[in-house]
Each structure stands twice: as structure tokens, then as C-alpha cells.
Short mmCIF file of C-alpha atoms and ligand atoms in Angstrom, two decimals:
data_model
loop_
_atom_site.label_atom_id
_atom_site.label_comp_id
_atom_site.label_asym_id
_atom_site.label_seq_id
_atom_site.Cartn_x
_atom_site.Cartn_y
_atom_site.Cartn_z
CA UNK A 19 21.81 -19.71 -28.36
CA UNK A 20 18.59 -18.66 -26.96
CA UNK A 21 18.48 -16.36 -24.20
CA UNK A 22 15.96 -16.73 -20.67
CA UNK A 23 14.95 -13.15 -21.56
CA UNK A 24 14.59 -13.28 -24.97
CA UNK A 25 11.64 -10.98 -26.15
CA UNK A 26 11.33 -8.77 -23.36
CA UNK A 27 11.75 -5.33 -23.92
CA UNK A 28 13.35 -3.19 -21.23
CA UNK A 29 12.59 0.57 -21.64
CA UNK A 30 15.65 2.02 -19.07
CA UNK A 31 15.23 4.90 -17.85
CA UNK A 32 18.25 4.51 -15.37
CA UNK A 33 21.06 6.37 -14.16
CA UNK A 34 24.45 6.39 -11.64
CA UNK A 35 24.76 2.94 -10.29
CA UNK A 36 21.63 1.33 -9.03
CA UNK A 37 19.34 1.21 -11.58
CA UNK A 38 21.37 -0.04 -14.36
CA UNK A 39 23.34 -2.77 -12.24
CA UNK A 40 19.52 -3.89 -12.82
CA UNK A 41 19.09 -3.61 -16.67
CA UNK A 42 22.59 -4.49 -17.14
CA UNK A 43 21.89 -8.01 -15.49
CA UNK A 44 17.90 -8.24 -17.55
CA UNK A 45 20.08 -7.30 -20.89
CA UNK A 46 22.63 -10.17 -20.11
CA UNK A 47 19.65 -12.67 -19.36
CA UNK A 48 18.90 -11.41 -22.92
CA UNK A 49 16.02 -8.83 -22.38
CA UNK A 50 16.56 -5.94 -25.19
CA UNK A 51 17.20 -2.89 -22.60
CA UNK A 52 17.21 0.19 -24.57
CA UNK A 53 18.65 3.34 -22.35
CA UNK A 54 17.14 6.50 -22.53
CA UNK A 55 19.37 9.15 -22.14
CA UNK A 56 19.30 13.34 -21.82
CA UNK A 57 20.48 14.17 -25.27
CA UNK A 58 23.86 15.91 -25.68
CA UNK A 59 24.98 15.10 -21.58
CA UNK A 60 23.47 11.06 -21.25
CA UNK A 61 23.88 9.16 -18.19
CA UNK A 62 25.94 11.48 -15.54
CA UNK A 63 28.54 8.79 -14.95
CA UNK A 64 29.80 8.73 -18.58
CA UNK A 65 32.32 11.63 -17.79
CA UNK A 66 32.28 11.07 -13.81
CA UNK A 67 35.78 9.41 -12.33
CA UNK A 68 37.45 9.85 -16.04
CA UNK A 69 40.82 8.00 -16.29
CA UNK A 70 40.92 8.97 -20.67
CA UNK A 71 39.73 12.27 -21.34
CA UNK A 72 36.29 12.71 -23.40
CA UNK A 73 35.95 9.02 -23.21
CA UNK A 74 32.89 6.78 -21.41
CA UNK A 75 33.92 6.57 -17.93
CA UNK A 76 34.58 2.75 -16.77
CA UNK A 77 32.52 3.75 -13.93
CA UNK A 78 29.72 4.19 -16.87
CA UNK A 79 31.10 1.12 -19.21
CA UNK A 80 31.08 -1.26 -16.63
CA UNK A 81 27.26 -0.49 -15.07
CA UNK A 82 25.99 -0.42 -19.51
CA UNK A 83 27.06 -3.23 -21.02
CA UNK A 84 24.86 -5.13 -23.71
CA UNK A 85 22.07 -2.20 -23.56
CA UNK A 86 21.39 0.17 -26.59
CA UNK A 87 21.48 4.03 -25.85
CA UNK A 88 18.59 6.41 -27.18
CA UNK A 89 18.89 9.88 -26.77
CA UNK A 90 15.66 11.48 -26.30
CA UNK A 91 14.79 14.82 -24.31
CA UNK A 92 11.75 13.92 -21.90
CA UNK A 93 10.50 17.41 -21.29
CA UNK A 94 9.96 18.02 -24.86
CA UNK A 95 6.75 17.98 -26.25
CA UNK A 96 7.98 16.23 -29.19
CA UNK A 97 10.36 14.20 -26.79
CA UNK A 98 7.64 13.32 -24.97
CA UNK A 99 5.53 11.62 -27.81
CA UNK A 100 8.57 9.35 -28.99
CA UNK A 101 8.77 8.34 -25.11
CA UNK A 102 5.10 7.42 -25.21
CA UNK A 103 5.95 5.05 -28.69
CA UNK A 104 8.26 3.21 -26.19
CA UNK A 105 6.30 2.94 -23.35
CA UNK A 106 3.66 1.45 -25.60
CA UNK A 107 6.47 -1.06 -27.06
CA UNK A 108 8.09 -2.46 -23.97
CA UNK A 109 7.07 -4.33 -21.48
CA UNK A 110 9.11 -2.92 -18.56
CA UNK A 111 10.14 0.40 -17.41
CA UNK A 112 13.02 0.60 -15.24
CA UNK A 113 13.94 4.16 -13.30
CA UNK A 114 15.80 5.57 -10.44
CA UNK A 115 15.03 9.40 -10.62
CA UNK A 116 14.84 11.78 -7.82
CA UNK A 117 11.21 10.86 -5.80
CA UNK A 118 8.23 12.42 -8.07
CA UNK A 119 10.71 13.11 -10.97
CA UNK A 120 8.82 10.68 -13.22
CA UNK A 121 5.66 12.45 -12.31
CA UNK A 122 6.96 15.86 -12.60
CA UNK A 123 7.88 14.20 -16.70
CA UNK A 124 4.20 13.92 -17.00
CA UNK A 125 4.53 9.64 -16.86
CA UNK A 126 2.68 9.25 -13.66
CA UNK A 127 1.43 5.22 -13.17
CA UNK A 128 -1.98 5.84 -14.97
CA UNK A 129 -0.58 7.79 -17.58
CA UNK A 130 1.69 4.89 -18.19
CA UNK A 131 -1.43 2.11 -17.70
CA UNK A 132 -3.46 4.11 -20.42
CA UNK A 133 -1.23 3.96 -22.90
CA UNK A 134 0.04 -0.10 -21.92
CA UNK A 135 -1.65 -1.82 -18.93
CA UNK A 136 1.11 -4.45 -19.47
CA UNK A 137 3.70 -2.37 -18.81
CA UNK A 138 5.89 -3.37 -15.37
CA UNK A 139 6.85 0.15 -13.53
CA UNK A 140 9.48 -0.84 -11.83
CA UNK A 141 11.72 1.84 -9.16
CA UNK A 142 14.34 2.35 -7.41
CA UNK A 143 14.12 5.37 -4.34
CA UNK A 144 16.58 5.73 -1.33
CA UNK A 145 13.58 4.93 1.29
CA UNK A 146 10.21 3.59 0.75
CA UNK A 147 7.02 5.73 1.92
CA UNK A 148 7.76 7.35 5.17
CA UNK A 149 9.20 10.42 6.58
CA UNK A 150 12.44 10.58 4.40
CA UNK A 151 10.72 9.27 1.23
CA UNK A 152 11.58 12.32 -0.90
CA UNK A 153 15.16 12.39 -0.29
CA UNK A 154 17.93 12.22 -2.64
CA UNK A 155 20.03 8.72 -2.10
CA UNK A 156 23.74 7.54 -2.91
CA UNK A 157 25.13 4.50 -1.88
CA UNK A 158 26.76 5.63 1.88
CA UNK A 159 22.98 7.28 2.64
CA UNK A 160 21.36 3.93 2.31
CA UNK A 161 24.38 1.98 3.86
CA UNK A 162 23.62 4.41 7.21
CA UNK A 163 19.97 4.15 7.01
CA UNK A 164 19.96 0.43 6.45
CA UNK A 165 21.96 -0.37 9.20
CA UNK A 166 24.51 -1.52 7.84
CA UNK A 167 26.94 1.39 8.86
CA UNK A 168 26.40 1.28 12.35
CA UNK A 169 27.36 -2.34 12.69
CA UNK A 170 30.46 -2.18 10.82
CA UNK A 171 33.71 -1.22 11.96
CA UNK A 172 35.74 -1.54 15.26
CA UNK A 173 34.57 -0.93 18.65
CA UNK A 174 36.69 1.75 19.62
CA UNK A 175 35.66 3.52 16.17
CA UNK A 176 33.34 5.73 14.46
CA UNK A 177 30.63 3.71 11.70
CA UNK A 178 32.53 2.15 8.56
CA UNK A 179 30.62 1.76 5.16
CA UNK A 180 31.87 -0.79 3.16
CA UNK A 181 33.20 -1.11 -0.37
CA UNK A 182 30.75 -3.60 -1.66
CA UNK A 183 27.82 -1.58 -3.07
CA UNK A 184 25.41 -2.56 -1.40
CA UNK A 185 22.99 0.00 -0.95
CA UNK A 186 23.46 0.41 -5.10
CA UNK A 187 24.02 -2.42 -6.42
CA UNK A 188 22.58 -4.63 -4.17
CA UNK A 189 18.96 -2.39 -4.48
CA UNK A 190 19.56 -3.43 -8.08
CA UNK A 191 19.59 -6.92 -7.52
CA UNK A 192 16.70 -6.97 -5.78
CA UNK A 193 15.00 -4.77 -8.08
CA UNK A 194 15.61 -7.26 -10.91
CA UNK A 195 13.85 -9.85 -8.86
CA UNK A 196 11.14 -7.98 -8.34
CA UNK A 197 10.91 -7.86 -12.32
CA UNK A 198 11.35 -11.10 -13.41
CA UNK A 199 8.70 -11.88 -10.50
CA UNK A 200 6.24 -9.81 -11.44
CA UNK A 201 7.19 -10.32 -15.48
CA UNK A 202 5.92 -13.72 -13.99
CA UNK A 203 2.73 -12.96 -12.44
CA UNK A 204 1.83 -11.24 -15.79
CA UNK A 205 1.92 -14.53 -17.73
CA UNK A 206 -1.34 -15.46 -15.35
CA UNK A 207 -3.17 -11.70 -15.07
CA UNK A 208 -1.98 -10.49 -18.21
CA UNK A 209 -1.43 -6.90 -16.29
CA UNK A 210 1.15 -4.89 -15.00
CA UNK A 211 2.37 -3.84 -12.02
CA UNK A 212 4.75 -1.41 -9.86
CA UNK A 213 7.47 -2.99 -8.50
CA UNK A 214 9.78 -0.72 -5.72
CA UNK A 215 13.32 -1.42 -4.48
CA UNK A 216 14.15 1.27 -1.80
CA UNK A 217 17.91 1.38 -0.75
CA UNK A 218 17.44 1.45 2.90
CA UNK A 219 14.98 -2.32 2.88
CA UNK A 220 17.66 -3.64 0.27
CA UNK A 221 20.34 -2.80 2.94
CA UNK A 222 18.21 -3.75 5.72
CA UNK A 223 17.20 -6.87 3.93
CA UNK A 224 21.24 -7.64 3.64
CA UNK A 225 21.46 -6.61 7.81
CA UNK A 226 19.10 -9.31 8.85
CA UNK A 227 21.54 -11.20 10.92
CA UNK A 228 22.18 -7.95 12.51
CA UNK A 229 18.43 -7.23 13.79
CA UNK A 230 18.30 -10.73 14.66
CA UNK A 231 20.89 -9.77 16.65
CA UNK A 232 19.35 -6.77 18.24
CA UNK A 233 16.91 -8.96 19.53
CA UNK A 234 19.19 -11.51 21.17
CA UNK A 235 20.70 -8.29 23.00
CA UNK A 236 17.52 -6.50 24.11
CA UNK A 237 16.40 -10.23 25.55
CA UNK A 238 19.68 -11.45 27.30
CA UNK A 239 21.65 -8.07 27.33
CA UNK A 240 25.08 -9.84 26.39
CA UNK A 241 26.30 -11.95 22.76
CA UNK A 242 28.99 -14.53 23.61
CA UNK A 243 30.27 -14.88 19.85
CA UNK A 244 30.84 -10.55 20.30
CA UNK A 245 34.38 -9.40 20.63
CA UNK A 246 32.98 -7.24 23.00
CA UNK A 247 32.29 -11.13 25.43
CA UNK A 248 33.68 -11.19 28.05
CA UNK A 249 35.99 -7.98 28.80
CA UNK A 250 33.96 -5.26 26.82
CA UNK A 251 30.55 -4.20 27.67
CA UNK A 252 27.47 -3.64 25.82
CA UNK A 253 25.23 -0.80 24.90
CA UNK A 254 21.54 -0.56 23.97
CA UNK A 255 22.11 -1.42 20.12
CA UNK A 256 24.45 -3.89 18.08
CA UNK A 257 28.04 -3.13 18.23
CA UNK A 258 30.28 -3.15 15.62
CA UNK A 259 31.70 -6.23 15.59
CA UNK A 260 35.39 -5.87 13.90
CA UNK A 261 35.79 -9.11 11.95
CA UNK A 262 34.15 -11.49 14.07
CA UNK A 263 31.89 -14.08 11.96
CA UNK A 264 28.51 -13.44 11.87
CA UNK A 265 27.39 -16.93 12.72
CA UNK A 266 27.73 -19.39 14.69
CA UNK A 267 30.98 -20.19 14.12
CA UNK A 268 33.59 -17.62 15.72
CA UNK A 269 36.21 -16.24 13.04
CA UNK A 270 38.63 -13.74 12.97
CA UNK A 271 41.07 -12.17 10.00
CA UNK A 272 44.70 -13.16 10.81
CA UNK A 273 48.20 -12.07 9.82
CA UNK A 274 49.92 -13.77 7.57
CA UNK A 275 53.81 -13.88 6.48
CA UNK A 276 54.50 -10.76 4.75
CA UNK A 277 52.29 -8.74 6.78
CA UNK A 278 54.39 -6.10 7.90
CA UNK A 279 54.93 -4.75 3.90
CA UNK A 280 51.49 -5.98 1.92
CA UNK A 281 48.33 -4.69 3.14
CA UNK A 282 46.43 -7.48 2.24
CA UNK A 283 48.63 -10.61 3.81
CA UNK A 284 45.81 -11.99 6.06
CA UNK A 285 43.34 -15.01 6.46
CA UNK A 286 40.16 -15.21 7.16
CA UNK A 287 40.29 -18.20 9.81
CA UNK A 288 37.18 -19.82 11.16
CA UNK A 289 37.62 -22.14 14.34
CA UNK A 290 34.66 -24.53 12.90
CA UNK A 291 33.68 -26.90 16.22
CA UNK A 292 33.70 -29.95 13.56
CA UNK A 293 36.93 -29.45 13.17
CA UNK A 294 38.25 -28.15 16.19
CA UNK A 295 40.57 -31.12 17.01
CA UNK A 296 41.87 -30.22 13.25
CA UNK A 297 42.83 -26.77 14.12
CA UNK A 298 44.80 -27.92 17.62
CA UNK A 299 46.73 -30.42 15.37
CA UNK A 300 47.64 -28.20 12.63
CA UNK A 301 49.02 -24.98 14.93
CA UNK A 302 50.52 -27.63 17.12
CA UNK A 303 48.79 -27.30 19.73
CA UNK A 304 47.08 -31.08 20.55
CA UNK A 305 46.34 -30.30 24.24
CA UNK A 306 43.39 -27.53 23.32
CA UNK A 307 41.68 -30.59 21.92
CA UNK A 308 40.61 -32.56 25.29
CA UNK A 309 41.13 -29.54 27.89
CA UNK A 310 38.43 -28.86 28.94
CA UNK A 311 38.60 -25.27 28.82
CA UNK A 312 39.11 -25.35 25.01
CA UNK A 313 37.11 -28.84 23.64
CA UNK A 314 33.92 -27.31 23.48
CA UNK A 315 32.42 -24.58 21.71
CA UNK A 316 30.81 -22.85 24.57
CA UNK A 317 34.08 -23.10 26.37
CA UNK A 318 35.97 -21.60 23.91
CA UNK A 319 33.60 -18.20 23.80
CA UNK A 320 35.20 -16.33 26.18
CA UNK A 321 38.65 -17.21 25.01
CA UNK A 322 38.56 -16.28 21.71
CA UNK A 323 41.00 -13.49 21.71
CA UNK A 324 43.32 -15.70 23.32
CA UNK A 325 42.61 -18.72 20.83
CA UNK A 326 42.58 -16.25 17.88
CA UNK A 327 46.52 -14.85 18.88
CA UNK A 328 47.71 -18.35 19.12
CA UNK A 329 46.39 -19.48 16.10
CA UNK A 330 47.99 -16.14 14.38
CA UNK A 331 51.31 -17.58 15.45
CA UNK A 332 50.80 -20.02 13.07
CA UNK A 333 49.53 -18.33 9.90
CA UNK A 334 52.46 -15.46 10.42
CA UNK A 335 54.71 -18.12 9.73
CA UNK A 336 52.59 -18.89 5.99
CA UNK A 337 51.85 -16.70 3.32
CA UNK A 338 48.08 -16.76 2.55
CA UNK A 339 47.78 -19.19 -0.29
CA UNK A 340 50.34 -21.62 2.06
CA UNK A 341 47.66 -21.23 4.80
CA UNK A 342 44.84 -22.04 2.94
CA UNK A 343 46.48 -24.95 1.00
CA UNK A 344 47.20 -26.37 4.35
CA UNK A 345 44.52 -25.45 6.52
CA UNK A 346 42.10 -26.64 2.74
CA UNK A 347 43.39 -30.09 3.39
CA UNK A 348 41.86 -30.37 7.02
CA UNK A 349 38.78 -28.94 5.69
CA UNK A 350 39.13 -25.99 8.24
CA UNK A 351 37.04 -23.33 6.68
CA UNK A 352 39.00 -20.24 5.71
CA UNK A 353 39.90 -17.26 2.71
CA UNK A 354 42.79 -15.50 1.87
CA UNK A 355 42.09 -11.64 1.50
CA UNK A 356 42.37 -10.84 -2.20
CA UNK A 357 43.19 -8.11 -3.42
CA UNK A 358 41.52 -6.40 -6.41
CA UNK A 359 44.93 -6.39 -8.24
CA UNK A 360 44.75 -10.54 -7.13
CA UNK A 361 40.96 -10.90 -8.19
CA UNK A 362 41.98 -9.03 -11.50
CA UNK A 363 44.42 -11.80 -12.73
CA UNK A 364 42.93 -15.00 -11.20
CA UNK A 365 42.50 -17.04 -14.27
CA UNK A 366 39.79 -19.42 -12.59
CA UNK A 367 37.56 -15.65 -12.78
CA UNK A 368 38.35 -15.36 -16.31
CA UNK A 369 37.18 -19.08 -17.60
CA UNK A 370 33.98 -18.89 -16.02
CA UNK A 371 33.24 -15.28 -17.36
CA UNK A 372 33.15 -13.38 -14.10
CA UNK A 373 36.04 -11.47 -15.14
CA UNK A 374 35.85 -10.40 -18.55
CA UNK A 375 38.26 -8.16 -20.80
CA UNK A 376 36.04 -6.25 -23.22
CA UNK A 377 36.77 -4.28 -26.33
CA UNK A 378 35.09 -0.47 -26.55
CA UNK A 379 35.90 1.74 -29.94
CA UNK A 380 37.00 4.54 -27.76
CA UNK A 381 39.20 3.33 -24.85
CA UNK A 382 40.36 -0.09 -26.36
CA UNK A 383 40.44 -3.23 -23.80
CA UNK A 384 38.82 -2.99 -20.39
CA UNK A 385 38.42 -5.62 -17.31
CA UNK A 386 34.83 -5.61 -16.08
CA UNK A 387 32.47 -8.11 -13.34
CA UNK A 388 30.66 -10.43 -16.14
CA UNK A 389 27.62 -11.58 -14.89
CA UNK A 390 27.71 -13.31 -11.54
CA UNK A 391 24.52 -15.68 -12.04
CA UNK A 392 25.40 -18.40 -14.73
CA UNK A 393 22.00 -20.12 -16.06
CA UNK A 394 23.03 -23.47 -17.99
CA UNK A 395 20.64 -22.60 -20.69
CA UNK A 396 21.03 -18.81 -21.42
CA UNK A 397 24.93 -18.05 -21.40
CA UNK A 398 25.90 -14.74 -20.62
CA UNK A 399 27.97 -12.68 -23.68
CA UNK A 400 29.08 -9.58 -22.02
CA UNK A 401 28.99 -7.29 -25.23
CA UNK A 402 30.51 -3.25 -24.91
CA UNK A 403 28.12 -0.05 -23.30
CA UNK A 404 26.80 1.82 -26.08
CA UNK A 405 28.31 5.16 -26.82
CA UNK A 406 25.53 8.31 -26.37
CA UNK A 407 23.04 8.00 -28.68
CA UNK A 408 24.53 5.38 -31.12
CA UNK A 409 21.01 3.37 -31.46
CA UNK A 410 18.69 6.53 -31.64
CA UNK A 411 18.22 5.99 -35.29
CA UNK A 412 17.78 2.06 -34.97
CA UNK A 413 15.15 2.54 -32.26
CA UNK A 414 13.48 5.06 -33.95
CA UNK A 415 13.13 3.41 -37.17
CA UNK A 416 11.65 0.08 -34.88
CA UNK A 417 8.91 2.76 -33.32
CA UNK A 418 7.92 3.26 -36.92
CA UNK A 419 9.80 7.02 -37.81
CA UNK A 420 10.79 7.23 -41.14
CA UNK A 421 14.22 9.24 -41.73
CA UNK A 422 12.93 12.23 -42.76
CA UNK A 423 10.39 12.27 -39.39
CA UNK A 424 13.90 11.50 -37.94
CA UNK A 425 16.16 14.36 -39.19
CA UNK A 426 13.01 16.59 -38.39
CA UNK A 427 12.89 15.40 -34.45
CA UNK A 428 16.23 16.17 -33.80
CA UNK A 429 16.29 19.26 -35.52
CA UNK A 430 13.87 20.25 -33.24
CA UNK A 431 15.39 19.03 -30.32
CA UNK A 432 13.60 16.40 -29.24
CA UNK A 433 15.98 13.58 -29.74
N1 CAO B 8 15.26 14.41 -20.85
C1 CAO B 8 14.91 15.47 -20.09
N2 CAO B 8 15.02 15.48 -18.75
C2 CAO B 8 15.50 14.39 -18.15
C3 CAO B 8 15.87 13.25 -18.87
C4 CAO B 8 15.75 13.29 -20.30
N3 CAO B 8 16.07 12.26 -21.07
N4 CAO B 8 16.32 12.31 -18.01
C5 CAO B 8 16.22 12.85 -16.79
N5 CAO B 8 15.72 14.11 -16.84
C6 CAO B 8 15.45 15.03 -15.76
C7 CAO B 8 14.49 14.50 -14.72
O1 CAO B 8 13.17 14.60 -15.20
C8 CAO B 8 14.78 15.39 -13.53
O2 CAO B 8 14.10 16.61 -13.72
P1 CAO B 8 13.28 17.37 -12.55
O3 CAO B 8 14.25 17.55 -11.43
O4 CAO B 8 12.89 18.65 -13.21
O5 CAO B 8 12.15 16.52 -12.18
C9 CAO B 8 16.26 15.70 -13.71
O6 CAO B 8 16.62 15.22 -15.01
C10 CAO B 8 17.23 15.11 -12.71
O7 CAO B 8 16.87 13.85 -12.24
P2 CAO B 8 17.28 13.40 -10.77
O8 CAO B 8 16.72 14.37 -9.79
O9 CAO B 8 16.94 11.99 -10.59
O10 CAO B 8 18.89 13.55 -10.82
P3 CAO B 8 19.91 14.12 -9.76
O11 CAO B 8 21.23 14.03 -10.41
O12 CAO B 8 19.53 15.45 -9.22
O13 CAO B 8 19.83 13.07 -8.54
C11 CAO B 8 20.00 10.88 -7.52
C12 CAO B 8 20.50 11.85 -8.60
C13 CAO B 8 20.68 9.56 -7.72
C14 CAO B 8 20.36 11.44 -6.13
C15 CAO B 8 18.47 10.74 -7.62
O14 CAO B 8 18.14 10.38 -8.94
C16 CAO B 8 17.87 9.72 -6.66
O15 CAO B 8 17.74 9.94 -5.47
N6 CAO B 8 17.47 8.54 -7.21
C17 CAO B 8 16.81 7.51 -6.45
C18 CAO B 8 17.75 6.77 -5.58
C19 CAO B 8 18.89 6.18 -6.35
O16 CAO B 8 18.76 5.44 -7.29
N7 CAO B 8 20.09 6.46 -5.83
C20 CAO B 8 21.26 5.75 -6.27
C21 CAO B 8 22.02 6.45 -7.25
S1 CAO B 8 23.43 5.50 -7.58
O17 CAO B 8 24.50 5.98 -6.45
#
């Protein structure tokens, strides 16, 4: 079946995490991503987090799938020329090196519009232009510069980061978008463009509820929905906020039976006003719907801690998936907390591809995130990373090489 991406050529120049989430996701729209790699060493995460010795990382095979793998040294002269074949072959290049490392290569932007003003430049860099704009980034940097960190955690704690990569992959994401957009645009101008994705606006971008809230502070100096409302105080700047909800509707995680032995027996529980009277009926307590100190949203702000314990009564006495089978009846918005060894062997994941079990030569069967976007007309087939350098000969022979111009490049060293 045809693919949404079908003809576009992705020359990726990525590495670590952020930069091929991207690719991956344009090679499983169908895009033919072909990864340029250091020859001999590749993509650092290949042999980073091991779990089988000399064999592709899963931190690697999970972030490569569906992409071919070049291996071509950059800062050869030689190197340098097959790099230029590409550039004039694709239509996008995708990179997140170190700031000016792409310069330093000798592929500055009008070195890469003389040889194809087509060609989409598109980057990922920890922080866009600015004082920190030539620093080094990993996920936790951007998660602390985007905001993100400083509104996470408990009150009475230091900043959290979170496990969801969001400074990573999430800057991938957006970088995507920013290709297909301007992959887009070129259909009317018929030129290319730069596209940037820095890690601290992706994570920003993500934190928007959180300046929003910053806002709402400096203006009435107080935030009802806030654990912190009524007994804590307030500072200058957005607290953490524990687990409250970030909307409108307050919600808490609970404890659920079990909790005392399994780490992840809670609830996400989310006292929805539309269903307020609900909520009173299931945890048996009818009166909270017509006193007037509980019927009404606003009345039930500064309560919450008190509303929350009482309503933790209940789900202690119900394992999650009880909870949410009764509570799922009512229509009383909630979510168990799954646990990755949970997520791993929910079969619903599995039959709509989200959770796939793939095959590699070298390490045998594998779990990985399929693709999390599902277009009706360009079905995702999540096919194994490529091992280092197993298409260098395929790609070359595309450019043009013949074998012999082959055998002499990497004789010299250049691929
Ligand atoms: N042939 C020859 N040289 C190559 C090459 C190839 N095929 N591929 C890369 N190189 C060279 C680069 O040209 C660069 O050389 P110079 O330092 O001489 O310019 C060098 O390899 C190293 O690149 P780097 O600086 O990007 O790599 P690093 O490991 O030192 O830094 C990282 C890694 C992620 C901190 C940095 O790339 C970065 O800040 N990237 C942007 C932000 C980002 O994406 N961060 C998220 C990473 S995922 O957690």
C-alpha cells in the first residue's frame, strides 16, 4: 500500500534520541531516511545502555527503525564528496549536532543551497539564538530550561524531571512538523528552507498551561485549584503542583487495594463537576451532593484535600482496574497507573500496532513504541534498525558509484 511519504528522501544526519525519534516517524510515514553514520563507531547509542554484548543497543533499535544506515566519514575529503551526491539527491536533511558542528563539516546553509536549493535543512539545538545557544543539550537540560522541571514535583521537594522524553522526543515531534510543513510550502515556492526545533521552546511549548499559570499568579497572587489553596502559601513563580490536574477540573492520584506491596496500585481520580452527584453516590457519600459546602465547584476548592482522603477510602477498598470499571460506568473520568511491565502486555496496544514485537538478526525478538499517529491511508509497518553500514553499498550504487569506485572509497577511508 502506498505510503503519505512516499518519494521523499530523508538524508539523516541524526544521533542519541532527538533527532531520529524524527526520521524514525518521516521513515514510517514512508519517506526513504537513509542514516549517515561515523564509519567503524555509527550512532553513539548503538553500544550505550547494552543489555547483549556487541549487539545494537535497544536504546539505538528502538529510536532506527525502517531507516537504512550509510557509513560515510564527513571530514574526509573523499567523504565529503559522497555527502555532497546525497545532499544533491534528497530533499531533506535532518541533524542534531553540537551548535556550528555542521558548519565546522564545511555544509554551512549556502553550501547546501548551491548544490540543491530544494533541499529542507532541518535542526535540532538545545536553545534557539540567545545567550546559551552554543551549549551542548540532553534531555534533563531542556526539561530545566523549558520549565518543565521547576513545576514538577512536590512542594516540600527539590525540581523532578519526568520520564516522558520530552525535551528529546518531544523536540522531535515538533521537528517533524516543521518538515512536513515546510515539505508543504515547497510544493508552492519550489524552494527550501531551514526549519529549527530547539529543546527548551519544544518543552516550553509542552509548559504552556504552566505560564498561563504564571500569569494568573502574578495578577491575583493565589490559584484555588493549587494544593498549595488554602493552607500553603505562594511564592513569586509556579509551584510544583504534586498531582493536582492541570485544568479545570481538580484531580488527584489515589491509593488503591494493594497499595502497601505494588508501587503502582493507584488511580488517577478526577472529581468532574458534571458528575459530581456521581462521585457522592458511588463512595457513599449522598449528602456532599446538596450541602452546600460541597455541591458546587467553587465550594469544593478549598476542600479538596479533605474530599480527595474521603474519596481514597473508597478506591483502597478496589484494585485499580475494579475502580475504573466502576467509577467507567458513571462516566467519572479517571486512569489506572500502568505500569511499563502492564503497558508491555496489554493486548489492545498490540492490535493497533503501538506495541510491536520486532525481529533483529542479532538480538532476536524485541518490544518497541510502533508509531503513535495512525493515518487510514498510509499504514505504519514497523520494519528492524539497520545494522552499521549494511546499506552503504546499496546507497552508493543509487548515487551512481560503480563497485570498483566503491572498494576504492573505502579503502581510502572515506566510507
Ligand atoms: N564523519 C565524521 N565526523 C562526524 C560524523 C561523520 N559521519 N558524524 C559526526 N561527526 C563529527 C561532528 O562533525 C562533530 O565534530 P566537531 O566537534 O569537530 O565539529 C563530532 O562528530 C561530534 O558531534 P557532536 O558535538 O554533535 O557530538 P557530541 O557527542 O559531542 O554531543 C550532543 C552530543 C547531543 C550533546 C550534541 O550533539 C548536541 O548538543 N546536539 C543538539 C541538541 C540535541 O539534539 N540534544 C539531544 C541529544 S538526545 O539526548
Amino acid at each position: 500500500m502506498a505510503k503519505a511519504l512516499d518519494g521523499v528522501r530523508i538524508l539523516d544526519f541524526t544521533h542519541v534520541q532527538s533527532g531520529p525519534t524524527c526520521t524514525q516517524l518521516l521513515a514510517w510515514f514512508g519517506a526513504d531516511v537513509i542514516k549517515v553514520e561515523r564509519a567503524g563507531a555509527g550512532d553513539i547509542t548503538r553500544e550505550q545502555l547494552r543489555d547483549i554484548p556487541d549487539v545494537d543497543s535497544l536504546y539505538f533499535t528502538m529510536l532506527n527503525h525502517n531507516k537504512r544506515s550509510v557509513t560515510i566519514d564527513t571530514k574526509h575529503p573523499e567523504g565529503k564528496q559522497v555527502l555532497e551526491a546525497l545532499i544533491q539527491k534528497c530533499d531533506v536533511l535532518v541533524e542534531n549536532f553540537a551548535p556550528g558542528a555542521l558548519d565546522r563539516m564545511g555544509f554551512t546553509w549556502e553550501r547546501i543551497q548551491e548544490l540543491n536549493p530544494r533541499m529542507i535543512v532541518a535542526s535540532v539545538k538545545g536553545f534557539g539564538p540567545g545567550p546559551y545557544e552554543d551549549c551542548k543539550v540532553y534531555e534533563n537540560v531542556a526539561q530545566c530550561a523549558g520549565g518543565a522541571a521547576s513545576t514538577t514535583g512536590f512542594d516540600d521537594g527539590p525540581p523532578v524531571v519526568t520520564g516522558a522524553q520530552i525535551g528529546d522526543s518531544g523536540t522531535g515531534l515538533h521537528l517533524a512538523l516543521g518538515i512536513v510543513t515546510a515539505l508543504y510550502q515547497r510544493t508552492h515556492t519550489g524552494r527550501g528552507q531551514r526549519v529549527l526545533a530547539a529543546m527548551q521552546d519544544g518543552v516550553l511549548n509542552l509548559c504552556r498551561v504552566k505560564l498561563r499559570d504564571q500569569q494568573r499568579l502574578d495578577r491575583t497572587g493565589v490559584m484555588k485549584e493549587y494544593p498549595q489553596y488554602p493552607n500553603g502559601t505562594f511564592g513569586e513563580a509556579v509551584p510544583r503542583s504534586g498531582n493536582a490536574s492541570g485544568g479545570g477540573q481538580p484531580g488527584w492520584i489515589l491509593k488503591c487495594k494493594g497499595w502497601e506491596t505494588d508501587p503502582n496500585a493507584y488511580i488517577y481520580f478526577i472529581t468532574q463537576a458534571p458528575v459530581w452527584a456521581k462521585i457522592c453516590n458511588v463512595i457513599g457519600k449522598e449528602e456532599w451532593a446538596t450541602h452546600p459546602d460541597y455541591a458546587t465547584a467553587p465550594a469544593r476548592l478549598p476542600r479538596l484535600k479533605e474530599i480527595f482522603a474521603e474519596i481514597e477510602r473508597w478506591t483502597m477498598t478496589k484494585s485499580k482496574f475494579e475502580a475504573m470499571q466502576i467509577l467507567n460506568k458513571y462516566d467519572i473520568p479517571c486512569g489506572p497507573i500502568l505500569s511499563m511491565k502492564e503497558i508491555a502486555a496489554e493486548p489492545s496496544l498490540r492490535k493497533t500496532g503501538t506495541i510491536v514485537e520486532v525481529d533483529h538478526p542479532q538480538r532476536g525478538k524485541y518490544l518497541t513504541v510502533g508509531n503513535p499517529i495512525k493515518l487510514s491511508d498510509s499504514p505504519t509497518d514497523v520494519r528492524r534498525s539497520p545494522l552499521l553500514g549494511e546499506h552503504t553499498d546499496e546507497v552508493m550504487a543509487e548515487l551512481g558509484y560503480s563497485a570498483e569506485q566503491i572498494t576504492a572509497l573505502r579503502t581510502a577511508g572515506a566510507i
